[in-house]
PDB file of C-alpha atoms in Angstrom:
ATOM      1  CA  UNK A   1      51.415 -37.562   5.897  1.00 92.00           C
ATOM      2  CA  UNK A   2      48.692 -40.433   5.218  1.00 97.00           C
ATOM      3  CA  UNK A   3      47.204 -40.708   8.805  1.00 98.00           C
ATOM      4  CA  UNK A   4      44.448 -43.048  10.250  1.00 98.00           C
ATOM      5  CA  UNK A   5      41.784 -40.469  10.908  1.00 98.00           C
ATOM      6  CA  UNK A   6      38.783 -42.489  12.422  1.00 98.00           C
ATOM      7  CA  UNK A   7      38.025 -45.899  13.704  1.00 98.00           C
ATOM      8  CA  UNK A   8      34.409 -46.806  13.571  1.00 98.00           C
ATOM      9  CA  UNK A   9      32.801 -49.785  14.693  1.00 97.00           C
ATOM     10  CA  UNK A  10      29.535 -51.607  14.479  1.00 96.00           C
ATOM     11  CA  UNK A  11      28.551 -53.232  17.856  1.00 96.00           C
ATOM     12  CA  UNK A  12      25.380 -54.181  16.340  1.00 96.00           C
ATOM     13  CA  UNK A  13      25.359 -55.946  12.571  1.00 95.00           C
ATOM     14  CA  UNK A  14      23.718 -53.069  10.552  1.00 96.00           C
ATOM     15  CA  UNK A  15      22.798 -50.739  13.159  1.00 97.00           C
ATOM     16  CA  UNK A  16      24.440 -47.374  14.140  1.00 97.00           C
ATOM     17  CA  UNK A  17      28.649 -47.069  14.651  1.00 97.00           C
ATOM     18  CA  UNK A  18      30.442 -46.429  17.816  1.00 97.00           C
ATOM     19  CA  UNK A  19      33.633 -44.164  17.264  1.00 97.00           C
ATOM     20  CA  UNK A  20      36.551 -45.036  18.608  1.00 97.00           C
ATOM     21  CA  UNK A  21      40.172 -43.554  19.718  1.00 97.00           C
ATOM     22  CA  UNK A  22      41.894 -47.022  19.172  1.00 97.00           C
ATOM     23  CA  UNK A  23      41.038 -50.647  19.012  1.00 97.00           C
ATOM     24  CA  UNK A  24      42.900 -54.056  19.989  1.00 97.00           C
ATOM     25  CA  UNK A  25      42.615 -56.971  17.238  1.00 95.00           C
ATOM     26  CA  UNK A  26      40.336 -59.781  18.313  1.00 92.00           C
ATOM     27  CA  UNK A  27      41.700 -63.456  17.845  1.00 89.00           C
ATOM     28  CA  UNK A  28      40.003 -63.930  14.387  1.00 87.00           C
ATOM     29  CA  UNK A  29      41.396 -60.755  12.771  1.00 89.00           C
ATOM     30  CA  UNK A  30      38.494 -58.668  13.339  1.00 91.00           C
ATOM     31  CA  UNK A  31      38.251 -55.292  15.186  1.00 95.00           C
ATOM     32  CA  UNK A  32      37.272 -55.482  18.829  1.00 95.00           C
ATOM     33  CA  UNK A  33      33.388 -54.385  19.511  1.00 94.00           C
ATOM     34  CA  UNK A  34      32.592 -54.845  15.698  1.00 95.00           C
ATOM     35  CA  UNK A  35      29.814 -56.563  14.875  1.00 93.00           C
ATOM     36  CA  UNK A  36      29.950 -58.082  17.932  1.00 92.00           C
ATOM     37  CA  UNK A  37      26.119 -58.979  18.059  1.00 95.00           C
ATOM     38  CA  UNK A  38      23.684 -59.477  14.750  1.00 95.00           C
ATOM     39  CA  UNK A  39      19.907 -59.631  14.465  1.00 96.00           C
ATOM     40  CA  UNK A  40      19.010 -62.666  13.150  1.00 96.00           C
ATOM     41  CA  UNK A  41      15.627 -64.591  12.525  1.00 96.00           C
ATOM     42  CA  UNK A  42      14.613 -67.947  13.839  1.00 95.00           C
ATOM     43  CA  UNK A  43      16.251 -69.927  10.083  1.00 95.00           C
ATOM     44  CA  UNK A  44      19.946 -67.933  11.412  1.00 92.00           C
ATOM     45  CA  UNK A  45      19.279 -64.849   8.199  1.00 92.00           C
ATOM     46  CA  UNK A  46      20.232 -62.017   9.230  1.00 93.00           C
ATOM     47  CA  UNK A  47      18.332 -58.801   9.623  1.00 96.00           C
ATOM     48  CA  UNK A  48      20.006 -56.230   7.838  1.00 95.00           C
ATOM     49  CA  UNK A  49      19.918 -53.118   5.680  1.00 94.00           C
ATOM     50  CA  UNK A  50      19.822 -55.350   2.742  1.00 93.00           C
ATOM     51  CA  UNK A  51      16.924 -57.020   3.849  1.00 94.00           C
ATOM     52  CA  UNK A  52      14.421 -54.208   4.802  1.00 96.00           C
ATOM     53  CA  UNK A  53      14.722 -50.296   5.012  1.00 96.00           C
ATOM     54  CA  UNK A  54      12.913 -50.621   8.813  1.00 97.00           C
ATOM     55  CA  UNK A  55      16.535 -51.283   9.757  1.00 97.00           C
ATOM     56  CA  UNK A  56      17.561 -47.830   8.960  1.00 97.00           C
ATOM     57  CA  UNK A  57      14.894 -45.944  10.798  1.00 97.00           C
ATOM     58  CA  UNK A  58      16.428 -47.495  13.995  1.00 98.00           C
ATOM     59  CA  UNK A  59      18.693 -44.830  15.713  1.00 97.00           C
ATOM     60  CA  UNK A  60      21.142 -46.685  18.658  1.00 98.00           C
ATOM     61  CA  UNK A  61      24.278 -45.957  20.861  1.00 97.00           C
ATOM     62  CA  UNK A  62      25.795 -48.725  22.501  1.00 96.00           C
ATOM     63  CA  UNK A  63      28.614 -48.851  24.931  1.00 95.00           C
ATOM     64  CA  UNK A  64      29.850 -52.363  24.995  1.00 93.00           C
ATOM     65  CA  UNK A  65      31.678 -51.713  28.303  1.00 93.00           C
ATOM     66  CA  UNK A  66      29.048 -51.091  30.358  1.00 95.00           C
ATOM     67  CA  UNK A  67      26.445 -53.259  28.327  1.00 95.00           C
ATOM     68  CA  UNK A  68      24.073 -50.207  28.033  1.00 96.00           C
ATOM     69  CA  UNK A  69      22.027 -50.233  24.632  1.00 97.00           C
ATOM     70  CA  UNK A  70      19.424 -47.702  23.701  1.00 98.00           C
ATOM     71  CA  UNK A  71      17.444 -47.518  20.875  1.00 98.00           C
ATOM     72  CA  UNK A  72      15.194 -45.101  19.135  1.00 98.00           C
ATOM     73  CA  UNK A  73      12.833 -45.272  15.954  1.00 98.00           C
ATOM     74  CA  UNK A  74      13.364 -42.432  13.486  1.00 97.00           C
ATOM     75  CA  UNK A  75      10.776 -39.549  13.854  1.00 95.00           C
ATOM     76  CA  UNK A  76       9.836 -40.315  17.450  1.00 96.00           C
ATOM     77  CA  UNK A  77      11.417 -38.885  20.855  1.00 95.00           C
ATOM     78  CA  UNK A  78      11.223 -42.141  23.027  1.00 97.00           C
ATOM     79  CA  UNK A  79      14.265 -43.763  23.720  1.00 97.00           C
ATOM     80  CA  UNK A  80      13.997 -47.506  25.214  1.00 98.00           C
ATOM     81  CA  UNK A  81      17.119 -49.132  27.011  1.00 98.00           C
ATOM     82  CA  UNK A  82      18.254 -52.211  27.673  1.00 98.00           C
ATOM     83  CA  UNK A  83      21.267 -54.042  28.999  1.00 97.00           C
ATOM     84  CA  UNK A  84      22.274 -56.560  26.750  1.00 94.00           C
ATOM     85  CA  UNK A  85      24.054 -58.869  29.495  1.00 92.00           C
ATOM     86  CA  UNK A  86      20.633 -59.015  31.645  1.00 96.00           C
ATOM     87  CA  UNK A  87      18.221 -57.511  29.396  1.00 97.00           C
ATOM     88  CA  UNK A  88      18.673 -59.345  26.232  1.00 95.00           C
ATOM     89  CA  UNK A  89      15.523 -61.296  26.166  1.00 97.00           C
ATOM     90  CA  UNK A  90      13.281 -57.612  26.528  1.00 98.00           C
ATOM     91  CA  UNK A  91      15.439 -56.821  23.564  1.00 98.00           C
ATOM     92  CA  UNK A  92      14.686 -59.125  21.452  1.00 98.00           C
ATOM     93  CA  UNK A  93      11.408 -59.186  22.057  1.00 98.00           C
ATOM     94  CA  UNK A  94      11.172 -54.912  21.186  1.00 98.00           C
ATOM     95  CA  UNK A  95      12.856 -55.723  17.946  1.00 98.00           C
ATOM     96  CA  UNK A  96      10.702 -58.915  17.030  1.00 98.00           C
ATOM     97  CA  UNK A  97       7.639 -56.448  17.476  1.00 98.00           C
ATOM     98  CA  UNK A  98       9.709 -53.727  15.460  1.00 98.00           C
ATOM     99  CA  UNK A  99      10.106 -56.146  12.596  1.00 98.00           C
ATOM    100  CA  UNK A 100       6.965 -58.233  12.551  1.00 97.00           C
ATOM    101  CA  UNK A 101       9.245 -61.343  13.146  1.00 95.00           C
ATOM    102  CA  UNK A 102      11.157 -63.684  16.070  1.00 97.00           C
ATOM    103  CA  UNK A 103      14.439 -61.830  16.171  1.00 97.00           C
ATOM    104  CA  UNK A 104      17.278 -63.161  17.998  1.00 97.00           C
ATOM    105  CA  UNK A 105      20.802 -61.422  18.693  1.00 96.00           C
ATOM    106  CA  UNK A 106      23.290 -63.553  18.120  1.00 93.00           C
ATOM    107  CA  UNK A 107      26.754 -63.254  19.619  1.00 92.00           C
ATOM    108  CA  UNK A 108      30.375 -63.245  18.199  1.00 86.00           C
ATOM    109  CA  UNK A 109      34.054 -61.979  18.725  1.00 82.00           C
ATOM    110  CA  UNK A 110      34.540 -58.922  16.526  1.00 83.00           C
ATOM    111  CA  UNK A 111      34.569 -59.800  12.830  1.00 81.00           C
ATOM    112  CA  UNK A 112      33.059 -62.878  13.076  1.00 81.00           C
ATOM    113  CA  UNK A 113      30.222 -61.464  11.388  1.00 83.00           C
ATOM    114  CA  UNK A 114      30.847 -59.060   8.921  1.00 77.00           C
ATOM    115  CA  UNK A 115      29.576 -58.961   5.165  1.00 69.00           C
ATOM    116  CA  UNK A 116      33.683 -58.364   3.969  1.00 58.00           C
ATOM    117  CA  UNK A 117      34.873 -60.183   1.296  1.00 52.00           C
ATOM    118  CA  UNK A 118      37.878 -61.344   2.663  1.00 52.00           C
ATOM    119  CA  UNK A 119      37.353 -64.966   3.634  1.00 49.00           C
ATOM    120  CA  UNK A 120      39.997 -66.412   5.969  1.00 55.00           C
ATOM    121  CA  UNK A 121      40.524 -69.560   7.655  1.00 54.00           C
ATOM    122  CA  UNK A 122      38.400 -68.726  10.855  1.00 54.00           C
ATOM    123  CA  UNK A 123      35.618 -66.742   9.162  1.00 56.00           C
ATOM    124  CA  UNK A 124      34.771 -63.429   7.685  1.00 58.00           C
ATOM    125  CA  UNK A 125      36.917 -61.215   9.611  1.00 72.00           C
ATOM    126  CA  UNK A 126      39.285 -57.957   8.780  1.00 86.00           C
ATOM    127  CA  UNK A 127      37.909 -54.237   8.522  1.00 93.00           C
ATOM    128  CA  UNK A 128      37.104 -51.882   5.356  1.00 94.00           C
ATOM    129  CA  UNK A 129      39.306 -49.059   5.108  1.00 96.00           C
ATOM    130  CA  UNK A 130      38.485 -45.717   2.833  1.00 97.00           C
ATOM    131  CA  UNK A 131      39.974 -42.626   2.257  1.00 98.00           C
ATOM    132  CA  UNK A 132      38.328 -39.076   3.541  1.00 98.00           C
ATOM    133  CA  UNK A 133      38.650 -37.899   0.314  1.00 98.00           C
ATOM    134  CA  UNK A 134      36.705 -40.846  -1.827  1.00 98.00           C
ATOM    135  CA  UNK A 135      33.974 -39.821   0.983  1.00 98.00           C
ATOM    136  CA  UNK A 136      33.823 -36.215  -0.054  1.00 98.00           C
ATOM    137  CA  UNK A 137      34.720 -37.354  -3.801  1.00 98.00           C
ATOM    138  CA  UNK A 138      31.533 -39.551  -3.986  1.00 98.00           C
ATOM    139  CA  UNK A 139      29.269 -36.963  -1.933  1.00 98.00           C
ATOM    140  CA  UNK A 140      29.703 -34.834  -4.661  1.00 98.00           C
ATOM    141  CA  UNK A 141      28.408 -36.786  -7.305  1.00 98.00           C
ATOM    142  CA  UNK A 142      24.949 -36.268  -6.006  1.00 98.00           C
ATOM    143  CA  UNK A 143      22.447 -33.262  -4.601  1.00 97.00           C
ATOM    144  CA  UNK A 144      21.832 -33.391  -0.821  1.00 97.00           C
ATOM    145  CA  UNK A 145      24.266 -35.956   0.181  1.00 98.00           C
ATOM    146  CA  UNK A 146      26.919 -34.363   2.321  1.00 98.00           C
ATOM    147  CA  UNK A 147      30.310 -36.254   2.779  1.00 98.00           C
ATOM    148  CA  UNK A 148      29.397 -37.016   6.712  1.00 98.00           C
ATOM    149  CA  UNK A 149      25.889 -38.289   5.069  1.00 98.00           C
ATOM    150  CA  UNK A 150      28.075 -40.357   2.299  1.00 98.00           C
ATOM    151  CA  UNK A 151      30.032 -41.673   5.279  1.00 98.00           C
ATOM    152  CA  UNK A 152      26.925 -42.637   6.874  1.00 98.00           C
ATOM    153  CA  UNK A 153      26.030 -44.648   3.745  1.00 98.00           C
ATOM    154  CA  UNK A 154      28.874 -46.310   3.433  1.00 98.00           C
ATOM    155  CA  UNK A 155      29.540 -47.576   6.981  1.00 96.00           C
ATOM    156  CA  UNK A 156      33.551 -47.990   6.873  1.00 97.00           C
ATOM    157  CA  UNK A 157      35.756 -48.968   9.691  1.00 97.00           C
ATOM    158  CA  UNK A 158      39.167 -47.126   8.760  1.00 98.00           C
ATOM    159  CA  UNK A 159      39.120 -43.808   7.403  1.00 98.00           C
ATOM    160  CA  UNK A 160      42.463 -42.767   6.184  1.00 98.00           C
ATOM    161  CA  UNK A 161      42.925 -38.641   5.785  1.00 98.00           C
ATOM    162  CA  UNK A 162      45.513 -36.635   3.883  1.00 98.00           C
ATOM    163  CA  UNK A 163      45.480 -38.933   0.990  1.00 97.00           C
ATOM    164  CA  UNK A 164      43.901 -38.172  -2.567  1.00 97.00           C
ATOM    165  CA  UNK A 165      40.168 -39.714  -3.383  1.00 97.00           C
ATOM    166  CA  UNK A 166      40.585 -43.853  -4.413  1.00 96.00           C
ATOM    167  CA  UNK A 167      43.803 -43.646  -2.928  1.00 95.00           C
ATOM    168  CA  UNK A 168      42.950 -47.209  -1.294  1.00 94.00           C
ATOM    169  CA  UNK A 169      42.402 -49.077  -4.746  1.00 93.00           C
ATOM    170  CA  UNK A 170      46.151 -48.917  -4.968  1.00 90.00           C
ATOM    171  CA  UNK A 171      45.830 -52.028  -3.001  1.00 90.00           C
ATOM    172  CA  UNK A 172      44.433 -53.928  -4.999  1.00 86.00           C
ATOM    173  CA  UNK A 173      46.461 -53.683  -8.515  1.00 73.00           C
ATOM    174  CA  UNK A 174      49.270 -55.198  -7.077  1.00 69.00           C
ATOM    175  CA  UNK A 175      49.357 -58.336  -4.812  1.00 66.00           C
ATOM    176  CA  UNK A 176      52.713 -57.460  -3.840  1.00 74.00           C
ATOM    177  CA  UNK A 177      51.342 -54.132  -1.849  1.00 80.00           C
ATOM    178  CA  UNK A 178      50.120 -54.325   1.948  1.00 89.00           C
ATOM    179  CA  UNK A 179      48.395 -51.592   4.063  1.00 94.00           C
ATOM    180  CA  UNK A 180      50.391 -50.571   7.382  1.00 96.00           C
ATOM    181  CA  UNK A 181      48.711 -48.555  10.186  1.00 97.00           C
ATOM    182  CA  UNK A 182      51.310 -47.818  13.217  1.00 97.00           C
ATOM    183  CA  UNK A 183      52.826 -50.956  13.609  1.00 95.00           C
ATOM    184  CA  UNK A 184      50.116 -53.575  12.581  1.00 96.00           C
ATOM    185  CA  UNK A 185      50.385 -55.082   8.784  1.00 94.00           C
ATOM    186  CA  UNK A 186      46.536 -55.662   7.263  1.00 92.00           C
ATOM    187  CA  UNK A 187      46.944 -57.844   4.157  1.00 86.00           C
ATOM    188  CA  UNK A 188      44.432 -59.833   1.747  1.00 74.00           C
ATOM    189  CA  UNK A 189      42.757 -56.785   0.012  1.00 81.00           C
ATOM    190  CA  UNK A 190      39.816 -56.838  -1.822  1.00 85.00           C
ATOM    191  CA  UNK A 191      37.043 -54.342  -3.358  1.00 90.00           C
ATOM    192  CA  UNK A 192      33.961 -54.232  -1.560  1.00 91.00           C
ATOM    193  CA  UNK A 193      30.851 -54.173  -3.867  1.00 92.00           C
ATOM    194  CA  UNK A 194      28.424 -52.306  -2.942  1.00 94.00           C
ATOM    195  CA  UNK A 195      24.670 -53.453  -1.757  1.00 93.00           C
ATOM    196  CA  UNK A 196      21.397 -51.534  -1.947  1.00 96.00           C
ATOM    197  CA  UNK A 197      22.653 -49.694   1.506  1.00 96.00           C
ATOM    198  CA  UNK A 198      24.187 -46.632   0.061  1.00 97.00           C
ATOM    199  CA  UNK A 199      22.017 -46.080  -1.913  1.00 98.00           C
ATOM    200  CA  UNK A 200      19.027 -45.818   1.366  1.00 97.00           C
ATOM    201  CA  UNK A 201      18.847 -42.541   3.514  1.00 97.00           C
ATOM    202  CA  UNK A 202      20.953 -43.378   6.670  1.00 96.00           C
ATOM    203  CA  UNK A 203      18.164 -42.984   8.586  1.00 95.00           C
ATOM    204  CA  UNK A 204      14.540 -42.919   6.766  1.00 95.00           C
ATOM    205  CA  UNK A 205      15.566 -45.596   4.034  1.00 96.00           C
ATOM    206  CA  UNK A 206      13.965 -43.763   1.848  1.00 96.00           C
ATOM    207  CA  UNK A 207      16.049 -44.707  -1.805  1.00 97.00           C
ATOM    208  CA  UNK A 208      17.769 -42.096  -3.582  1.00 98.00           C
ATOM    209  CA  UNK A 209      16.787 -42.105  -7.243  1.00 98.00           C
ATOM    210  CA  UNK A 210      19.219 -43.097 -10.175  1.00 98.00           C
ATOM    211  CA  UNK A 211      21.980 -43.772  -6.761  1.00 98.00           C
ATOM    212  CA  UNK A 212      23.466 -46.594  -8.726  1.00 98.00           C
ATOM    213  CA  UNK A 213      23.241 -45.814 -12.390  1.00 98.00           C
ATOM    214  CA  UNK A 214      24.976 -42.142 -10.939  1.00 98.00           C
ATOM    215  CA  UNK A 215      27.879 -44.044  -8.863  1.00 98.00           C
ATOM    216  CA  UNK A 216      28.680 -46.351 -11.458  1.00 97.00           C
ATOM    217  CA  UNK A 217      28.933 -43.697 -14.438  1.00 98.00           C
ATOM    218  CA  UNK A 218      30.653 -41.070 -12.085  1.00 98.00           C
ATOM    219  CA  UNK A 219      33.109 -43.838 -10.841  1.00 97.00           C
ATOM    220  CA  UNK A 220      34.265 -45.196 -14.356  1.00 95.00           C
ATOM    221  CA  UNK A 221      34.973 -41.476 -15.319  1.00 96.00           C
ATOM    222  CA  UNK A 222      37.428 -40.926 -12.033  1.00 96.00           C
ATOM    223  CA  UNK A 223      38.710 -44.528 -12.472  1.00 94.00           C
ATOM    224  CA  UNK A 224      42.568 -44.166 -12.212  1.00 91.00           C
ATOM    225  CA  UNK A 225      44.733 -44.800 -14.835  1.00 89.00           C
ATOM    226  CA  UNK A 226      46.269 -47.623 -12.992  1.00 86.00           C
ATOM    227  CA  UNK A 227      43.143 -48.996 -11.750  1.00 89.00           C
ATOM    228  CA  UNK A 228      41.942 -51.792 -14.323  1.00 86.00           C
ATOM    229  CA  UNK A 229      38.060 -52.987 -14.418  1.00 86.00           C
ATOM    230  CA  UNK A 230      39.122 -56.715 -13.344  1.00 87.00           C
ATOM    231  CA  UNK A 231      40.881 -55.474 -10.258  1.00 87.00           C
ATOM    232  CA  UNK A 232      37.149 -54.437  -9.148  1.00 89.00           C
ATOM    233  CA  UNK A 233      35.910 -57.788 -10.563  1.00 85.00           C
ATOM    234  CA  UNK A 234      34.408 -55.637 -13.844  1.00 88.00           C
ATOM    235  CA  UNK A 235      32.247 -54.596 -10.841  1.00 94.00           C
ATOM    236  CA  UNK A 236      32.114 -51.028 -10.792  1.00 95.00           C
ATOM    237  CA  UNK A 237      29.424 -50.742  -7.901  1.00 97.00           C
ATOM    238  CA  UNK A 238      32.358 -51.202  -5.705  1.00 95.00           C
ATOM    239  CA  UNK A 239      34.098 -48.803  -3.054  1.00 96.00           C
ATOM    240  CA  UNK A 240      36.128 -49.471  -0.267  1.00 95.00           C
ATOM    241  CA  UNK A 241      38.481 -52.136   0.342  1.00 92.00           C
ATOM    242  CA  UNK A 242      38.457 -55.244   2.758  1.00 90.00           C
ATOM    243  CA  UNK A 243      41.370 -56.445   4.283  1.00 90.00           C
ATOM    244  CA  UNK A 244      42.713 -59.313   6.795  1.00 88.00           C
ATOM    245  CA  UNK A 245      44.492 -59.046   9.542  1.00 90.00           C
ATOM    246  CA  UNK A 246      46.978 -62.215   9.493  1.00 89.00           C
ATOM    247  CA  UNK A 247      47.758 -63.868  12.865  1.00 89.00           C
ATOM    248  CA  UNK A 248      50.848 -62.800  13.342  1.00 92.00           C
ATOM    249  CA  UNK A 249      49.546 -59.392  13.719  1.00 93.00           C
ATOM    250  CA  UNK A 250      46.455 -59.914  15.685  1.00 93.00           C
ATOM    251  CA  UNK A 251      48.425 -59.091  19.207  1.00 94.00           C
ATOM    252  CA  UNK A 252      48.314 -55.237  18.103  1.00 93.00           C
ATOM    253  CA  UNK A 253      45.911 -52.328  17.859  1.00 97.00           C
ATOM    254  CA  UNK A 254      45.184 -49.321  15.920  1.00 98.00           C
ATOM    255  CA  UNK A 255      44.790 -45.755  17.180  1.00 98.00           C
ATOM    256  CA  UNK A 256      43.665 -42.665  15.348  1.00 98.00           C
ATOM    257  CA  UNK A 257      46.822 -40.808  14.317  1.00 98.00           C
ATOM    258  CA  UNK A 258      48.871 -43.157  13.449  1.00 98.00           C
ATOM    259  CA  UNK A 259      50.879 -43.214  10.201  1.00 98.00           C
ATOM    260  CA  UNK A 260      49.246 -45.180   7.205  1.00 97.00           C
ATOM    261  CA  UNK A 261      51.309 -46.243   4.680  1.00 95.00           C
ATOM    262  CA  UNK A 262      50.798 -48.784   1.207  1.00 91.00           C
ATOM    263  CA  UNK A 263      54.324 -50.995   1.779  1.00 89.00           C
ATOM    264  CA  UNK A 264      55.229 -53.661  -0.018  1.00 81.00           C
ATOM    265  CA  UNK A 265      55.665 -57.459   1.009  1.00 71.00           C
TER     266      UNK A 265
END
């Protein structure tokens, strides 16, 4: 039986995830605590992995309930601790020094600062979905990348177990299909075009030589017969599914262990 095996939220956009047993849904259709904070420059542009590999060298732990945020630079032993509610300026100063530019921490409800391809009437929201089998399959395409590291590279929100590789692609082949997790129905599934981030080591930022070329070649070889390249917008460098949680479903919760189904509209 397909099961929701992992929930991951990213309290600070572009930084490390929090592993959750359950998560509520925000009023804009995102996951509570997902990309609640984002690093921006003074022009309002995001500071993330697509912009600089320096992001990858930051190891972080964030507890939004207690507002504790811990950060360490890869290859060093010293950990710096901040309270997000009372030490915001100090954290911004630390990040500004690290990146060499003025950093501002922007705050929005979970889902408001995602890079999802789903555009809703109240912002970009909706969690991304992928299967464990897909992560394992894609990891097998590369020497030296284990499934755990591949997941870190891909940065999904929801991981589904007990399904075959690329099971989630079924959601983009027919507009009548919907994803149901427990009692919550997710709609608006779209493929996620990938950027430079999956090609980089999640802790060092070092780029894997030929990552994109290998990915496109293997994606073509493993593309299921029922998937038309047009379903991926003719971009084989795509993986995971972006979803939308409609307003009628936003009073629900998602929990690890719940049954996952692909259902008709």
